Every structure is written in C-alpha cells, then in structure tokens.
Amino acid sequence: MATASATFQISGWDEDVYAELGPSAKLSRAEVGQTFSGDIEGEGSVTWLMAYTSEESAEYVGLQRVTGTLGGAEGSFLLTTQGAYDGAVAEGTWTVVAGSGTDGLAGLTGSGTFRAPLAGEPEVTLDYDLG
C-alpha cells in the first residue's frame, strides 16, 4: 500500500439550491472543478449533494472523477466522498470506486481524506494499491 499526498485548487463552483427547508436550512447540488498537484496531478470534477442546517454547517456526499497521474501512473478513477463543513473547514473521506480505474490506474483500490480550510491550502491523502 502506498500513500499519496496532494493539494488542490478549486477551478469552478456551480451550486443550485433545490429545496428550502426553513431559516438557513436547505438542500443543494454543486458541480465543482479541481486541479490537483503533488502525488496526484491532474483535474478533478465532483458532484456534491449538500444538506445545510445553517449558514455555517453542512454535510455532503458526492461522486468525483480524477484524471491525471497517481504515483506516476496515468489514467482516471472515481471516488465516493462524504464530509462536513463547520463554517471554517470542509473535510471528509473518499474511497476509490471498485473497478473504476482506467489505463495505468486499472485495478486501483484505496481510501483517504480531504481537508479544505477557508484560510489555507486544501490537502488530500489517498492510501492506495494498484493491484
């Protein structure tokens, strides 16, 4: 098992509220683009479904695609994501979708974490095996 560490930048954020649930509570869907650098190099796109309970509190789940290189191998893979936002940091876990790796990343398995503070550089880790 290897461990990859990377940072990312948000390259796009398009969020739409689809249900208002009361004062500051809502459900939304966001399409987000990312650019990764480090042990993971490339582009990411994720769709998140988010449940806000206040302006500064939300939980979310999503599906993410990463295209680029991981540990020097090139291809793409999918991740399931789950996390929470507390007004200062968005963080959570992600898991490689079994069988989703392509090209040099075929057979990829693994899981990891992500952390994106409002005032700081977002970071990810992925403990992985290429089979």
Short mmCIF file of C-alpha atoms in Angstrom, two decimals:
data_model
loop_
_atom_site.label_atom_id
_atom_site.label_comp_id
_atom_site.label_asym_id
_atom_site.label_seq_id
_atom_site.Cartn_x
_atom_site.Cartn_y
_atom_site.Cartn_z
CA MET A 1 0.00 0.00 0.00
CA ALA A 2 1.29 3.45 -0.94
CA THR A 3 0.23 6.87 0.33
CA ALA A 4 -0.28 9.86 -1.97
CA SER A 5 -0.40 13.43 -0.67
CA ALA A 6 -1.56 16.36 -2.78
CA THR A 7 -3.06 19.81 -2.68
CA PHE A 8 -5.83 21.16 -4.86
CA GLN A 9 -7.30 24.39 -6.11
CA ILE A 10 -10.98 24.94 -6.91
CA SER A 11 -11.29 25.71 -10.64
CA GLY A 12 -15.07 26.12 -10.68
CA TRP A 13 -18.11 26.03 -8.38
CA ASP A 14 -21.71 25.96 -9.62
CA GLU A 15 -24.24 25.39 -6.82
CA ASP A 16 -28.03 25.31 -7.08
CA VAL A 17 -30.48 25.11 -4.17
CA TYR A 18 -33.25 22.63 -4.89
CA ALA A 19 -35.13 22.70 -1.56
CA GLU A 20 -35.50 25.41 1.10
CA LEU A 21 -36.08 23.75 4.48
CA GLY A 22 -36.50 26.75 6.75
CA PRO A 23 -34.32 29.54 8.09
CA SER A 24 -30.80 28.84 6.73
CA ALA A 25 -31.59 25.16 6.11
CA LYS A 26 -31.55 23.91 2.53
CA LEU A 27 -30.57 21.15 0.13
CA SER A 28 -28.28 21.94 -2.78
CA ARG A 29 -26.34 20.33 -5.60
CA ALA A 30 -22.89 21.60 -6.57
CA GLU A 31 -20.72 20.87 -9.62
CA VAL A 32 -17.10 21.58 -8.63
CA GLY A 33 -13.88 21.51 -10.64
CA GLN A 34 -10.48 20.94 -9.05
CA THR A 35 -6.82 20.97 -10.10
CA PHE A 36 -4.55 18.61 -8.13
CA SER A 37 -0.80 18.88 -7.63
CA GLY A 38 1.62 16.66 -5.75
CA ASP A 39 1.48 12.86 -5.77
CA ILE A 40 -1.88 13.28 -7.55
CA GLU A 41 -1.51 15.51 -10.64
CA GLY A 42 -4.46 16.39 -12.82
CA GLU A 43 -8.04 17.52 -12.98
CA GLY A 44 -10.99 16.55 -10.83
CA SER A 45 -14.72 17.06 -11.12
CA VAL A 46 -17.15 16.29 -8.34
CA THR A 47 -20.92 16.49 -7.88
CA TRP A 48 -21.92 17.07 -4.27
CA LEU A 49 -25.36 16.85 -2.70
CA MET A 50 -25.31 19.09 0.34
CA ALA A 51 -27.60 19.43 3.36
CA TYR A 52 -27.16 22.77 5.12
CA THR A 53 -28.53 23.06 8.65
CA SER A 54 -27.31 26.66 8.97
CA GLU A 55 -25.23 29.16 7.00
CA GLU A 56 -22.11 27.64 8.58
CA SER A 57 -22.93 23.95 8.83
CA ALA A 58 -23.45 21.33 6.15
CA GLU A 59 -22.99 17.66 5.42
CA TYR A 60 -22.40 16.36 1.90
CA VAL A 61 -21.94 13.26 -0.23
CA GLY A 62 -20.62 13.07 -3.76
CA LEU A 63 -19.08 11.28 -6.70
CA GLN A 64 -15.77 12.51 -8.02
CA ARG A 65 -13.69 11.76 -11.11
CA VAL A 66 -9.94 12.37 -11.16
CA THR A 67 -8.00 12.30 -14.45
CA GLY A 68 -4.21 12.52 -14.48
CA THR A 69 -1.40 10.73 -12.70
CA LEU A 70 -1.20 8.99 -9.34
CA GLY A 71 2.23 7.88 -8.19
CA GLY A 72 3.50 8.19 -11.76
CA ALA A 73 0.74 6.02 -13.30
CA GLU A 74 -1.63 7.76 -15.74
CA GLY A 75 -5.37 7.27 -16.10
CA SER A 76 -8.58 8.17 -14.32
CA PHE A 77 -10.60 6.87 -11.37
CA LEU A 78 -13.79 7.55 -9.45
CA LEU A 79 -14.23 8.31 -5.76
CA THR A 80 -17.20 8.36 -3.42
CA THR A 81 -16.94 11.28 -0.99
CA GLN A 82 -18.55 12.10 2.33
CA GLY A 83 -17.89 15.05 4.58
CA ALA A 84 -18.96 18.01 6.65
CA TYR A 85 -18.42 21.77 6.74
CA ASP A 86 -18.35 23.62 10.08
CA GLY A 87 -18.01 27.21 8.90
CA ALA A 88 -14.21 27.08 8.92
CA VAL A 89 -13.18 23.76 7.37
CA ALA A 90 -14.68 21.33 4.87
CA GLU A 91 -13.31 17.85 5.47
CA GLY A 92 -14.16 14.25 4.92
CA THR A 93 -13.27 10.89 3.46
CA TRP A 94 -13.11 9.46 -0.03
CA THR A 95 -12.99 5.90 -1.32
CA VAL A 96 -11.99 4.62 -4.76
CA VAL A 97 -14.96 3.06 -6.58
CA ALA A 98 -14.00 -0.57 -7.27
CA GLY A 99 -13.29 -1.23 -10.94
CA SER A 100 -13.26 2.47 -11.90
CA GLY A 101 -9.54 2.84 -12.65
CA THR A 102 -8.54 3.22 -16.31
CA ASP A 103 -5.28 2.76 -18.24
CA GLY A 104 -2.30 2.76 -15.84
CA LEU A 105 -4.68 3.07 -12.88
CA ALA A 106 -6.70 -0.07 -13.71
CA GLY A 107 -7.12 -2.17 -10.56
CA LEU A 108 -6.75 0.86 -8.25
CA THR A 109 -8.18 0.48 -4.74
CA GLY A 110 -7.90 2.75 -1.75
CA SER A 111 -9.31 5.40 0.53
CA GLY A 112 -8.23 8.63 2.14
CA THR A 113 -9.13 12.04 3.47
CA PHE A 114 -9.53 15.61 2.30
CA ARG A 115 -9.40 18.87 4.24
CA ALA A 116 -10.10 22.35 2.90
CA PRO A 117 -9.81 25.19 5.43
CA LEU A 118 -11.26 28.57 4.44
CA ALA A 119 -7.92 30.26 5.15
CA GLY A 120 -5.32 27.77 3.98
CA GLU A 121 -4.34 25.27 1.34
CA PRO A 122 -6.66 22.31 0.72
CA GLU A 123 -4.99 18.91 1.18
CA VAL A 124 -5.81 15.33 0.29
CA THR A 125 -4.33 11.94 1.12
CA LEU A 126 -5.00 8.61 -0.55
CA ASP A 127 -3.78 5.24 0.74
CA TYR A 128 -3.84 3.10 -2.40
CA ASP A 129 -2.82 -0.10 -4.11
CA LEU A 130 -2.58 -0.64 -7.86
CA GLY A 131 -3.03 -4.41 -7.52
#
